[in-house]
CSV table of C-alpha atoms and ligand atoms in Angstrom, one decimal:
chain,number,residue,atom,x,y,z
V,1,MET,CA,22.9,14.4,25.4
V,2,PHE,CA,23.7,12.6,22.1
V,3,LEU,CA,21.4,11.6,19.2
V,4,ALA,CA,20.9,8.1,17.9
V,5,ASN,CA,18.4,6.6,15.5
V,6,LEU,CA,17.0,3.3,14.4
V,7,LYS,CA,15.2,2.7,11.1
V,8,LEU,CA,12.9,-0.3,11.2
V,9,HIS,CA,11.6,-2.1,8.1
V,10,PRO,CA,9.9,-5.5,7.8
V,11,ALA,CA,12.6,-6.4,5.3
V,12,PHE,CA,15.2,-6.3,8.1
V,13,THR,CA,13.8,-9.6,9.5
V,14,VAL,CA,16.4,-11.8,11.2
V,15,GLY,CA,14.1,-14.7,12.0
V,16,ALA,CA,11.3,-16.1,14.2
V,17,VAL,CA,11.8,-15.6,17.9
V,18,GLU,CA,11.6,-19.1,19.3
V,19,ARG,CA,10.1,-19.4,22.8
V,20,GLU,CA,13.1,-21.6,23.7
V,21,LEU,CA,15.2,-18.4,23.7
V,22,PHE,CA,13.8,-17.8,27.2
V,23,GLY,CA,14.9,-20.9,29.0
V,24,GLY,CA,16.2,-21.2,32.6
V,25,PHE,CA,18.6,-23.5,34.3
V,26,VAL,CA,18.3,-25.4,37.6
V,27,GLU,CA,21.3,-27.3,38.8
V,28,HIS,CA,21.7,-29.3,42.0
V,29,LEU,CA,24.0,-26.6,43.4
V,30,GLY,CA,24.1,-24.7,46.6
V,31,ARG,CA,20.6,-23.6,47.7
V,32,HIS,CA,19.1,-23.8,44.3
V,33,ILE,CA,16.9,-26.9,44.9
V,34,TYR,CA,17.2,-27.5,48.6
V,35,GLY,CA,16.3,-24.3,50.4
V,36,GLY,CA,15.4,-22.6,47.1
V,37,ILE,CA,12.6,-24.1,45.0
V,38,TYR,CA,12.1,-27.0,47.6
V,39,GLU,CA,11.7,-26.2,51.2
V,40,PRO,CA,9.3,-28.5,53.1
V,41,GLY,CA,7.9,-26.6,56.1
V,42,HIS,CA,8.1,-23.2,54.5
V,43,PRO,CA,4.8,-21.3,55.0
V,44,THR,CA,4.2,-21.2,51.3
V,45,ALA,CA,5.3,-24.8,50.5
V,46,GLY,CA,2.7,-27.3,49.2
V,47,PRO,CA,2.5,-30.9,50.3
V,48,ASP,CA,5.2,-31.6,47.7
V,49,GLY,CA,7.7,-29.3,49.5
V,50,PHE,CA,7.8,-26.8,46.7
V,51,ARG,CA,7.6,-23.1,47.7
V,52,ARG,CA,4.6,-21.5,46.0
V,53,ASP,CA,6.0,-18.0,46.4
V,54,VAL,CA,9.0,-19.2,44.2
V,55,VAL,CA,6.6,-20.8,41.7
V,56,ASP,CA,4.7,-17.6,41.3
V,57,LEU,CA,7.9,-15.6,40.6
V,58,VAL,CA,9.2,-18.2,38.2
V,59,ARG,CA,5.9,-18.0,36.3
V,60,GLU,CA,6.2,-14.2,36.3
V,61,LEU,CA,9.7,-14.5,34.9
V,62,GLY,CA,8.3,-16.3,31.9
V,63,ILE,CA,10.7,-19.2,31.2
V,64,SER,CA,10.0,-21.6,28.4
V,65,HIS,CA,12.0,-24.6,29.5
V,66,VAL,CA,14.6,-25.5,32.1
V,67,ARG,CA,17.9,-27.2,31.7
V,68,TYR,CA,18.4,-29.7,34.5
V,69,PRO,CA,20.1,-31.2,36.6
V,70,GLY,CA,23.4,-29.5,35.7
V,71,GLY,CA,25.9,-28.1,34.9
V,72,ASN,CA,29.0,-29.5,36.4
V,73,PHE,CA,26.8,-31.6,38.7
V,74,VAL,CA,25.6,-33.8,35.9
V,75,SER,CA,29.0,-35.1,35.0
V,76,ALA,CA,29.1,-37.4,38.1
V,77,TYR,CA,25.4,-37.9,38.6
V,78,ASP,CA,23.6,-41.2,38.6
V,79,TRP,CA,20.0,-40.4,37.5
V,80,GLU,CA,18.8,-43.6,39.1
V,81,ASP,CA,19.6,-42.2,42.5
V,82,GLY,CA,16.8,-39.6,42.1
V,83,VAL,CA,13.9,-42.0,41.3
V,84,GLY,CA,12.0,-44.5,43.4
V,85,PRO,CA,10.8,-44.1,47.0
V,86,VAL,CA,12.5,-41.1,48.5
V,87,ALA,CA,13.3,-42.9,51.7
V,88,ASP,CA,15.4,-45.4,49.8
V,89,ARG,CA,17.4,-42.9,47.9
V,90,PRO,CA,21.1,-42.7,48.6
V,91,ARG,CA,23.0,-39.7,49.9
V,92,ARG,CA,26.0,-39.1,47.6
V,93,LEU,CA,29.0,-36.9,47.4
V,94,ASP,CA,28.6,-34.2,44.8
V,95,LEU,CA,32.1,-33.8,43.6
V,96,ALA,CA,31.4,-30.8,41.4
V,97,TRP,CA,30.3,-28.5,44.3
V,98,HIS,CA,31.8,-30.4,47.2
V,99,SER,CA,28.4,-31.0,48.8
V,100,ILE,CA,26.2,-33.8,49.9
V,101,GLU,CA,23.4,-34.6,47.5
V,102,PRO,CA,20.4,-36.0,49.4
V,103,ASN,CA,18.5,-37.0,46.3
V,104,GLU,CA,15.1,-35.9,47.7
V,105,VAL,CA,14.4,-34.2,44.4
V,106,GLY,CA,15.0,-36.2,41.2
V,107,LEU,CA,13.4,-36.5,37.8
V,108,HIS,CA,9.8,-37.1,39.0
V,109,GLU,CA,9.7,-34.3,41.5
V,110,PHE,CA,11.4,-31.9,39.2
V,111,SER,CA,9.0,-32.7,36.4
V,112,ASP,CA,6.1,-32.0,38.9
V,113,TRP,CA,7.7,-28.7,39.7
V,114,LEU,CA,7.9,-27.8,36.0
V,115,ASP,CA,4.2,-28.5,35.7
V,116,LEU,CA,3.7,-25.9,38.4
V,117,VAL,CA,5.8,-23.3,36.7
V,118,GLY,CA,4.5,-24.1,33.2
V,119,ALA,CA,7.9,-24.9,31.6
V,120,ASP,CA,9.3,-27.8,29.6
V,121,LEU,CA,12.3,-29.9,30.5
V,122,MET,CA,15.7,-29.9,28.8
V,123,LEU,CA,17.5,-32.9,30.3
V,124,GLY,CA,21.2,-33.2,30.7
V,125,THR,CA,22.8,-36.6,30.5
V,126,ASN,CA,26.0,-37.7,32.2
V,127,LEU,CA,28.7,-38.1,29.6
V,128,GLY,CA,31.5,-37.4,32.1
V,129,THR,CA,31.6,-40.6,34.3
V,130,ARG,CA,29.0,-42.4,32.2
V,131,GLY,CA,28.1,-42.9,28.6
V,132,VAL,CA,25.8,-44.4,26.0
V,133,ARG,CA,24.3,-47.2,28.0
V,134,GLU,CA,23.1,-45.0,31.0
V,135,THR,CA,21.8,-42.4,28.6
V,136,LEU,CA,19.8,-44.9,26.8
V,137,HIS,CA,18.4,-46.2,30.1
V,138,LEU,CA,17.4,-42.7,31.0
V,139,LEU,CA,15.8,-42.1,27.7
V,140,GLU,CA,13.9,-45.3,27.9
V,141,TYR,CA,12.7,-44.5,31.4
V,142,ALA,CA,11.7,-41.0,30.4
V,143,ASN,CA,10.1,-41.4,27.0
V,144,VAL,CA,9.0,-45.0,26.3
V,145,PRO,CA,5.3,-45.3,27.1
V,146,ALA,CA,5.3,-48.8,28.6
V,147,GLY,CA,6.3,-52.5,28.3
V,148,THR,CA,10.0,-52.3,28.8
V,149,ALA,CA,12.0,-52.7,32.0
V,150,ARG,CA,12.8,-49.0,32.4
V,151,SER,CA,9.5,-47.6,31.3
V,152,ASP,CA,7.6,-50.0,33.6
V,153,GLU,CA,9.9,-49.0,36.4
V,154,ARG,CA,8.8,-45.4,35.8
V,155,ARG,CA,5.2,-46.4,36.0
V,156,GLU,CA,5.8,-48.3,39.2
V,157,ASN,CA,7.4,-45.2,40.5
V,158,GLY,CA,4.0,-43.4,40.0
V,159,ARG,CA,4.3,-41.9,36.6
V,160,GLU,CA,2.0,-43.6,34.1
V,161,GLU,CA,2.6,-41.3,31.2
V,162,PRO,CA,6.1,-40.8,29.8
V,163,PHE,CA,7.9,-37.5,30.6
V,164,ASP,CA,8.3,-37.1,26.8
V,165,VAL,CA,11.5,-35.0,27.1
V,166,ARG,CA,12.2,-33.4,23.7
V,167,MET,CA,15.4,-31.4,24.4
V,168,TRP,CA,18.6,-33.1,25.6
V,169,CYS,CA,22.1,-31.9,26.5
V,170,LEU,CA,24.8,-34.4,25.6
V,171,GLY,CA,26.9,-33.8,28.7
V,172,ASN,CA,28.2,-30.5,30.1
V,173,GLU,CA,31.4,-28.6,29.4
V,174,LEU,CA,33.5,-31.7,28.8
V,175,ASP,CA,36.4,-29.6,27.4
V,176,GLY,CA,37.0,-28.1,30.9
V,177,ASP,CA,39.7,-29.8,33.1
V,178,TRP,CA,37.5,-29.0,36.2
V,179,GLN,CA,34.8,-31.2,34.7
V,180,ILE,CA,34.5,-34.7,36.2
V,181,GLY,CA,35.4,-37.0,33.3
V,182,ALA,CA,36.7,-34.2,31.0
V,183,LYS,CA,37.6,-35.3,27.5
V,184,THR,CA,39.6,-34.4,24.5
V,185,ALA,CA,37.6,-33.0,21.5
V,186,GLU,CA,38.2,-36.3,19.7
V,187,GLU,CA,36.9,-38.4,22.6
V,188,TYR,CA,33.9,-36.2,23.2
V,189,GLY,CA,33.0,-35.7,19.5
V,190,ARG,CA,32.9,-39.5,19.0
V,191,LEU,CA,31.0,-40.1,22.2
V,192,ALA,CA,28.4,-37.4,21.3
V,193,LYS,CA,28.0,-38.9,17.9
V,194,VAL,CA,27.4,-42.5,19.1
V,195,THR,CA,25.2,-41.4,22.0
V,196,ALA,CA,23.0,-39.3,19.7
V,197,ARG,CA,22.8,-42.0,17.1
V,198,ALA,CA,21.7,-44.6,19.7
V,199,MET,CA,19.2,-42.1,21.3
V,200,ARG,CA,17.6,-41.6,17.9
V,201,ALA,CA,17.2,-45.3,17.5
V,202,ILE,CA,14.7,-45.1,20.5
V,203,ASP,CA,13.2,-41.7,19.6
V,204,GLN,CA,13.7,-40.0,16.3
V,205,ASP,CA,12.2,-36.7,17.3
V,206,LEU,CA,14.6,-35.4,19.8
V,207,LYS,CA,16.5,-32.1,19.9
V,208,LEU,CA,20.1,-32.9,20.8
V,209,ALA,CA,22.7,-30.3,22.0
V,210,ALA,CA,26.4,-31.2,21.9
V,211,CYS,CA,28.8,-29.4,24.1
V,212,GLY,CA,30.7,-26.5,22.5
V,213,SER,CA,33.5,-24.8,24.5
V,214,SER,CA,32.9,-24.0,28.1
V,215,TRP,CA,33.6,-20.4,27.2
V,216,ARG,CA,35.3,-18.7,24.3
V,217,GLY,CA,38.4,-18.0,26.3
V,218,MET,CA,39.3,-21.8,26.4
V,219,PRO,CA,42.6,-22.5,24.6
V,220,THR,CA,40.8,-25.0,22.4
V,221,PHE,CA,37.9,-22.7,21.5
V,222,GLY,CA,37.1,-23.1,17.8
V,223,VAL,CA,39.2,-26.3,17.4
V,224,TRP,CA,36.9,-28.0,19.9
V,225,GLU,CA,33.7,-27.0,18.0
V,226,ARG,CA,35.3,-28.0,14.7
V,227,THR,CA,36.3,-31.4,15.9
V,228,VAL,CA,33.0,-32.1,17.6
V,229,LEU,CA,31.1,-31.0,14.5
V,230,GLU,CA,33.4,-33.2,12.3
V,231,HIS,CA,32.3,-36.2,14.3
V,232,ALA,CA,28.7,-35.5,15.2
V,233,PHE,CA,27.4,-33.1,12.5
V,234,GLU,CA,24.7,-35.5,11.1
V,235,GLU,CA,23.4,-36.5,14.6
V,236,ILE,CA,23.0,-33.3,16.5
V,237,ASP,CA,20.7,-30.2,16.3
V,238,TYR,CA,22.6,-27.7,18.4
V,239,ILE,CA,26.1,-26.9,19.5
V,240,SER,CA,26.2,-25.2,22.9
V,241,CYS,CA,27.7,-21.8,23.9
V,242,HIS,CA,28.3,-20.7,27.5
V,243,ALA,CA,29.3,-17.1,28.5
V,244,TYR,CA,29.4,-15.3,31.8
V,245,TYR,CA,30.3,-11.6,32.2
V,246,HIS,CA,31.1,-9.3,35.1
V,247,GLU,CA,32.4,-5.8,35.8
V,248,VAL,CA,36.1,-5.7,36.5
V,249,ASP,CA,37.7,-3.0,38.7
V,250,GLY,CA,34.9,-0.5,38.1
V,251,ASP,CA,35.3,-0.6,34.3
V,252,ALA,CA,31.6,0.0,33.5
V,253,ALA,CA,32.3,1.0,29.9
V,254,SER,CA,33.8,-2.4,29.0
V,255,PHE,CA,31.1,-4.3,31.0
V,256,LEU,CA,28.3,-2.4,29.2
V,257,ALA,CA,29.9,-3.6,25.9
V,258,SER,CA,29.6,-7.3,26.9
V,259,GLY,CA,27.0,-7.8,24.1
V,260,VAL,CA,29.8,-7.0,21.6
V,261,ASP,CA,31.7,-10.0,22.9
V,262,MET,CA,28.5,-12.1,22.8
V,263,ASP,CA,27.8,-11.0,19.2
V,264,ASP,CA,31.3,-12.0,18.1
V,265,PHE,CA,31.2,-15.3,20.0
V,266,ILE,CA,27.9,-16.3,18.3
V,267,GLU,CA,29.1,-15.3,14.9
V,268,SER,CA,32.4,-17.2,15.3
V,269,VAL,CA,30.5,-20.4,16.2
V,270,VAL,CA,28.0,-19.9,13.4
V,271,HIS,CA,31.0,-19.6,11.0
V,272,THR,CA,32.5,-22.8,12.4
V,273,ILE,CA,29.3,-24.6,11.9
V,274,GLU,CA,29.0,-23.4,8.3
V,275,HIS,CA,32.7,-24.4,7.6
V,276,ALA,CA,32.0,-27.9,8.9
V,277,ARG,CA,28.8,-28.0,6.8
V,278,ALA,CA,30.7,-27.0,3.7
V,279,VAL,CA,33.4,-29.5,4.2
V,280,LYS,CA,30.9,-32.3,4.7
V,281,GLY,CA,28.6,-31.1,1.9
V,282,SER,CA,25.8,-31.5,4.3
V,283,LYS,CA,22.3,-30.0,4.1
V,284,ARG,CA,21.8,-30.3,7.8
V,285,ARG,CA,21.1,-27.2,9.8
V,286,ILE,CA,22.8,-26.9,13.2
V,287,ASP,CA,21.9,-24.0,15.5
V,288,LEU,CA,23.3,-22.6,18.7
V,289,SER,CA,21.9,-23.6,22.1
V,290,PHE,CA,23.3,-20.7,24.3
V,291,ASP,CA,22.5,-22.9,27.3
V,292,GLU,CA,24.4,-21.0,29.9
V,293,TRP,CA,24.6,-17.2,29.9
V,294,ASN,CA,24.5,-14.6,32.7
V,295,ILE,CA,26.4,-12.2,34.8
V,296,TRP,CA,28.7,-14.0,37.3
V,297,TYR,CA,31.1,-12.6,39.9
V,298,GLN,CA,33.2,-15.8,40.5
V,299,ASP,CA,34.8,-16.4,43.9
V,300,PRO,CA,37.2,-19.3,43.5
V,301,ASP,CA,37.5,-19.6,47.3
V,302,GLU,CA,33.9,-20.0,48.3
V,303,ILE,CA,33.8,-23.8,48.1
V,304,ASP,CA,34.8,-25.2,51.5
V,305,THR,CA,36.8,-28.3,50.6
V,306,ALA,CA,37.2,-29.2,54.3
V,307,SER,CA,33.6,-30.2,54.7
V,308,TRP,CA,30.6,-31.8,52.8
V,309,PRO,CA,27.6,-29.6,53.6
V,310,ILE,CA,24.1,-30.0,52.3
V,311,ALA,CA,22.9,-27.0,50.3
V,312,PRO,CA,25.6,-24.5,51.3
V,313,ARG,CA,25.3,-20.8,50.2
V,314,LEU,CA,27.2,-20.9,46.9
V,315,LEU,CA,27.3,-18.5,43.9
V,316,GLU,CA,24.8,-16.2,45.6
V,317,ASN,CA,25.6,-13.1,43.7
V,318,GLN,CA,23.6,-9.9,44.4
V,319,TYR,CA,23.0,-8.0,41.2
V,320,SER,CA,23.2,-4.3,40.7
V,321,VAL,CA,21.3,-2.0,38.3
V,322,THR,CA,24.4,-2.1,36.0
V,323,ASP,CA,24.3,-5.9,36.0
V,324,ALA,CA,20.6,-5.8,35.0
V,325,VAL,CA,21.3,-3.3,32.2
V,326,VAL,CA,24.1,-5.6,30.8
V,327,LEU,CA,21.8,-8.6,31.1
V,328,GLY,CA,19.2,-6.7,29.0
V,329,GLY,CA,22.0,-6.0,26.5
V,330,LEU,CA,22.8,-9.7,26.3
V,331,LEU,CA,19.2,-10.5,25.5
V,332,ILE,CA,19.4,-8.0,22.7
V,333,SER,CA,22.5,-9.9,21.4
V,334,LEU,CA,20.6,-13.2,21.5
V,335,LEU,CA,17.6,-11.6,19.7
V,336,LYS,CA,19.8,-10.1,17.0
V,337,HIS,CA,20.9,-13.7,16.2
V,338,ALA,CA,17.4,-15.3,16.5
V,339,ASP,CA,18.0,-17.0,13.2
V,340,ARG,CA,20.8,-19.1,14.6
V,341,VAL,CA,20.4,-19.0,18.4
V,342,THR,CA,17.2,-20.9,18.7
V,343,ALA,CA,17.5,-22.1,22.3
V,344,ALA,CA,19.1,-20.3,25.3
V,345,ASN,CA,19.1,-20.7,29.1
V,346,LEU,CA,19.7,-18.0,31.6
V,347,ALA,CA,22.0,-19.6,34.2
V,348,GLN,CA,20.6,-20.0,36.8
V,349,LEU,CA,17.2,-19.5,38.3
V,350,VAL,CA,16.9,-19.4,42.1
V,351,ASN,CA,19.6,-18.3,44.6
V,352,VAL,CA,22.5,-19.5,42.4
V,353,ILE,CA,23.6,-16.6,40.1
V,354,ALA,CA,19.8,-16.1,39.9
V,355,PRO,CA,17.1,-13.6,39.1
V,356,ILE,CA,15.1,-14.9,42.2
V,357,MET,CA,16.4,-15.1,45.7
V,358,THR,CA,14.9,-16.8,48.8
V,359,GLU,CA,15.5,-16.7,52.5
V,360,PRO,CA,14.9,-20.0,54.5
V,361,GLY,CA,11.6,-19.6,56.2
V,362,GLY,CA,11.4,-16.1,54.8
V,363,PRO,CA,10.5,-14.2,51.6
V,364,ALA,CA,11.4,-14.6,48.0
V,365,TRP,CA,12.3,-11.6,45.9
V,366,ARG,CA,13.2,-10.4,42.5
V,367,GLN,CA,16.8,-9.4,41.8
V,368,THR,CA,17.5,-6.5,39.4
V,369,THR,CA,18.2,-8.9,36.6
V,370,PHE,CA,14.7,-10.3,36.9
V,371,PHE,CA,13.2,-7.3,35.2
V,372,PRO,CA,14.8,-7.2,31.7
V,373,PHE,CA,14.4,-11.0,31.4
V,374,ALA,CA,10.8,-11.0,32.3
V,375,ALA,CA,10.0,-8.0,30.1
V,376,THR,CA,11.8,-9.4,27.1
V,377,SER,CA,10.3,-12.9,27.5
V,378,ARG,CA,6.8,-11.3,27.6
V,379,LEU,CA,7.3,-8.8,24.8
V,380,ALA,CA,9.7,-10.3,22.3
V,381,THR,CA,7.3,-12.4,20.1
V,382,GLY,CA,6.8,-12.8,16.4
V,383,THR,CA,9.9,-12.1,14.3
V,384,ALA,CA,13.2,-10.3,15.3
V,385,LEU,CA,14.2,-7.2,13.2
V,386,ARG,CA,17.7,-5.8,13.3
V,387,GLY,CA,17.1,-2.3,11.9
V,388,ALA,CA,19.6,0.3,10.6
V,389,LEU,CA,21.2,1.8,13.6
V,390,ASP,CA,23.1,5.1,13.6
V,391,ALA,CA,24.8,5.9,16.9
V,392,PRO,CA,28.0,7.5,18.0
V,393,SER,CA,30.8,5.4,19.6
V,394,VAL,CA,32.0,5.1,23.2
V,395,ALA,CA,35.5,4.1,24.0
V,396,THR,CA,36.1,0.9,26.0
V,397,ALA,CA,39.4,-0.5,27.4
V,398,LYS,CA,38.4,-4.0,26.5
V,399,PHE,CA,36.7,-3.8,23.1
V,400,GLY,CA,37.9,-0.4,21.7
V,401,ASP,CA,35.3,1.9,20.3
V,402,VAL,CA,31.8,0.4,20.3
V,403,PRO,CA,28.4,1.9,19.4
V,404,ALA,CA,26.9,3.7,22.4
V,405,ILE,CA,23.5,2.2,21.6
V,406,ASP,CA,22.6,-1.4,20.9
V,407,ALA,CA,19.0,-2.3,19.8
V,408,VAL,CA,16.8,-4.9,18.3
V,409,ALA,CA,13.1,-5.0,17.6
V,410,THR,CA,10.4,-7.6,17.3
V,411,LEU,CA,7.3,-7.5,15.2
V,412,ASP,CA,4.2,-9.5,15.9
V,413,GLY,CA,1.2,-8.6,13.8
V,414,ASP,CA,0.1,-5.0,14.7
V,415,ARG,CA,2.4,-4.8,17.7
V,416,ALA,CA,6.2,-4.1,17.8
V,417,ALA,CA,8.7,-4.0,20.7
V,418,VAL,CA,12.1,-2.3,20.6
V,419,PHE,CA,14.8,-3.3,23.1
V,420,VAL,CA,17.6,-0.8,23.5
V,421,LEU,CA,20.7,-0.4,25.6
V,422,ASN,CA,22.4,3.0,26.3
V,423,ARG,CA,26.0,2.1,27.0
V,424,SER,CA,27.1,5.6,27.8
V,425,VAL,CA,28.2,5.9,31.4
V,426,ASP,CA,27.5,9.7,31.5
V,427,ASP,CA,25.2,10.8,28.7
V,428,THR,CA,21.5,10.6,28.0
V,429,ALA,CA,20.5,9.6,24.4
V,430,GLU,CA,17.7,11.1,22.4
V,431,PHE,CA,16.8,8.0,20.5
V,432,ALA,CA,14.5,8.2,17.5
V,433,ILE,CA,12.9,5.1,16.0
V,434,ASP,CA,11.6,5.4,12.4
V,435,ILE,CA,8.6,3.1,12.2
V,436,ALA,CA,7.0,4.6,9.1
V,437,ALA,CA,7.5,1.3,7.2
V,438,LEU,CA,5.8,-0.8,9.9
V,439,ASP,CA,2.4,0.8,9.6
V,440,LEU,CA,1.6,0.6,13.3
V,441,ASP,CA,-1.1,2.4,15.2
V,442,GLY,CA,-1.8,2.3,18.9
V,443,PRO,CA,-0.1,3.6,22.0
V,444,VAL,CA,3.6,3.8,22.7
V,445,ARG,CA,5.1,3.0,26.0
V,446,ALA,CA,8.7,2.8,27.4
V,447,GLN,CA,9.8,1.0,30.5
V,448,GLY,CA,13.3,0.3,31.7
V,449,ILE,CA,16.0,-0.1,34.2
V,450,TRP,CA,18.2,2.8,35.3
V,451,ASP,CA,19.0,4.5,38.5
V,452,GLU,CA,20.9,7.5,40.0
V,453,ASP,CA,22.9,4.8,41.8
V,454,ARG,CA,24.0,2.3,39.2
V,455,HIS,CA,25.2,0.0,42.1
V,456,ALA,CA,21.7,-0.2,43.7
V,457,LYS,CA,20.5,-3.8,44.4
V,458,ASN,CA,17.5,-5.6,45.8
V,459,THR,CA,18.3,-7.3,49.1
V,460,LEU,CA,16.4,-9.1,51.9
V,461,ASP,CA,16.1,-5.8,53.7
V,462,GLN,CA,15.2,-3.8,50.6
V,463,PRO,CA,13.7,-6.3,48.2
V,464,GLU,CA,12.0,-3.6,46.0
V,465,ARG,CA,14.7,-1.0,45.9
V,466,VAL,CA,15.0,-1.5,42.1
V,467,THR,CA,12.2,-2.3,39.8
V,468,LEU,CA,11.0,-1.8,36.2
V,469,ARG,CA,10.4,2.0,35.8
V,470,GLU,CA,8.0,3.9,33.5
V,471,ASN,CA,9.9,6.1,31.2
V,472,THR,CA,7.6,9.0,30.5
V,473,LYS,CA,10.0,10.8,28.1
V,474,ILE,CA,8.5,9.2,25.1
V,475,SER,CA,6.6,10.8,22.2
V,476,ARG,CA,5.3,9.8,18.8
V,477,GLU,CA,5.1,12.1,15.8
V,478,ASN,CA,3.9,10.6,12.5
V,479,GLY,CA,6.3,7.8,11.8
V,480,THR,CA,8.8,8.5,14.5
V,481,VAL,CA,8.9,7.5,18.1
V,482,THR,CA,11.4,9.4,20.2
V,483,VAL,CA,12.6,8.3,23.7
V,484,GLU,CA,15.1,9.7,26.1
V,485,LEU,CA,17.4,7.0,27.3
V,486,PRO,CA,19.2,7.7,30.6
V,487,PRO,CA,22.9,6.8,30.8
V,488,VAL,CA,23.5,3.1,31.8
V,489,SER,CA,20.0,2.1,30.9
V,490,TRP,CA,18.1,-0.7,29.3
V,491,THR,CA,14.6,0.1,27.9
V,492,CYS,CA,11.8,-1.7,26.2
V,493,ILE,CA,9.5,0.3,24.0
V,494,THR,CA,6.1,-1.1,22.9
V,495,ILE,CA,4.2,0.2,19.9
V,496,GLY,CA,0.7,-0.8,19.3
K,1,AHR,O1,26.3,-22.2,36.2
K,1,AHR,C1,27.4,-22.6,37.0
K,1,AHR,C2,28.4,-23.5,36.4
K,1,AHR,O2,29.0,-22.8,35.3
K,1,AHR,C3,27.8,-24.7,35.7
K,1,AHR,O3,27.7,-25.8,36.6
K,1,AHR,C4,28.9,-25.1,34.7
K,1,AHR,O4,28.4,-25.7,33.6
K,1,AHR,C5,29.5,-23.7,34.3
K,1,AHR,O5,30.8,-23.7,34.3
């Protein structure tokens, strides 16, 4: 057992917790759409082909908005293929995932699905094989009310009112040589600038995210961001960050410290933004859209390049308790930076590195990672507070000594929530939270993810093996709440 404590004070405010911190991501990839959210003939499917059991789980997950339609897929996608009568839509080669795209689901159908799950759209535009012209056509189709060729085409296709898409991604990971239509930073920075400028000529009130690096391990990381910002600073609202983590060779200690890496990544990009702002003498504020983040065990051999299947099983990671604990830790990292990370998207949502899994003709279930996301999305409201944390260190091979505990709190009127990670692989923590300065009454409660078997997973055969557990080892005495945190655990504590 080790001791750790967190002192909370309203003066330690980081910033407002934007709802857009809890976005999801749906890509045309594997069984995400076809055989995932969309399965005509499934016992729970409506006349629209969308599975209602999946809709219910997505609602329970609590996502604010969904990035769509990719990812790598978007970089060779023609959005026009996905509108108009379904029977007339072309089948295409999806070069990103070596699959056939049947185009049964496109902008209209996906928007209808978003209405079912109660989330907004963050639309990606193809700046890989296409550019300004096609993006403007898409924007006109989506957002102009009526009276122009594209907007009237939308109305003829059955949608009288505009989709009114507010959040847009200017391409995807165009620094990566795997990306169809990859670009240099100079090429992309200029394209992002002219595209954004033209889009604003149609609609001033858009939130535009330019591509940052595909991940911070890219050889051009930092220089890419600086160059893109030099070109597009006055036109964009966000620069994107992407990060995926996984456990390597059983090194749980390093894996549990993934949030240290995410913290540093975020702070590096914020510094790069502020450098660009200083050089330009600009007053503009650019934030981070962390529009892909998750745990991902990549298998470079899983794509079958000898065939072109429809909806193959790809990226179907099964997540363990440890994965869920780390995912909860990554949410803590995002919340600690709520002042600058004002949009984020868990990548992805159903079947593909996803919190929700489905079986064709069968059930849908929650992966372990579902629980920390759903709880954080539900409880993290109001403002984020960092707090003064005092905790011992644990040694990691990858990041050196790191604090054994990571934590963040949110304060919303007379209610607070504290999210906390115990990174120790072996030891329970006695964690004391000093809330004297918050003036909160009401009950305290702790729930979390931990297990005797940190490798336990939810599967088709055992879909409820892992769930959010009640932690009864919590007490409150005057201004201090004390909780026992098991090793390898993520916990959310509510006060009030
Ligand atoms: O989320 C899976 C893939 O990861 C996305 O298509 C791509 O943007 C990233 O490399």
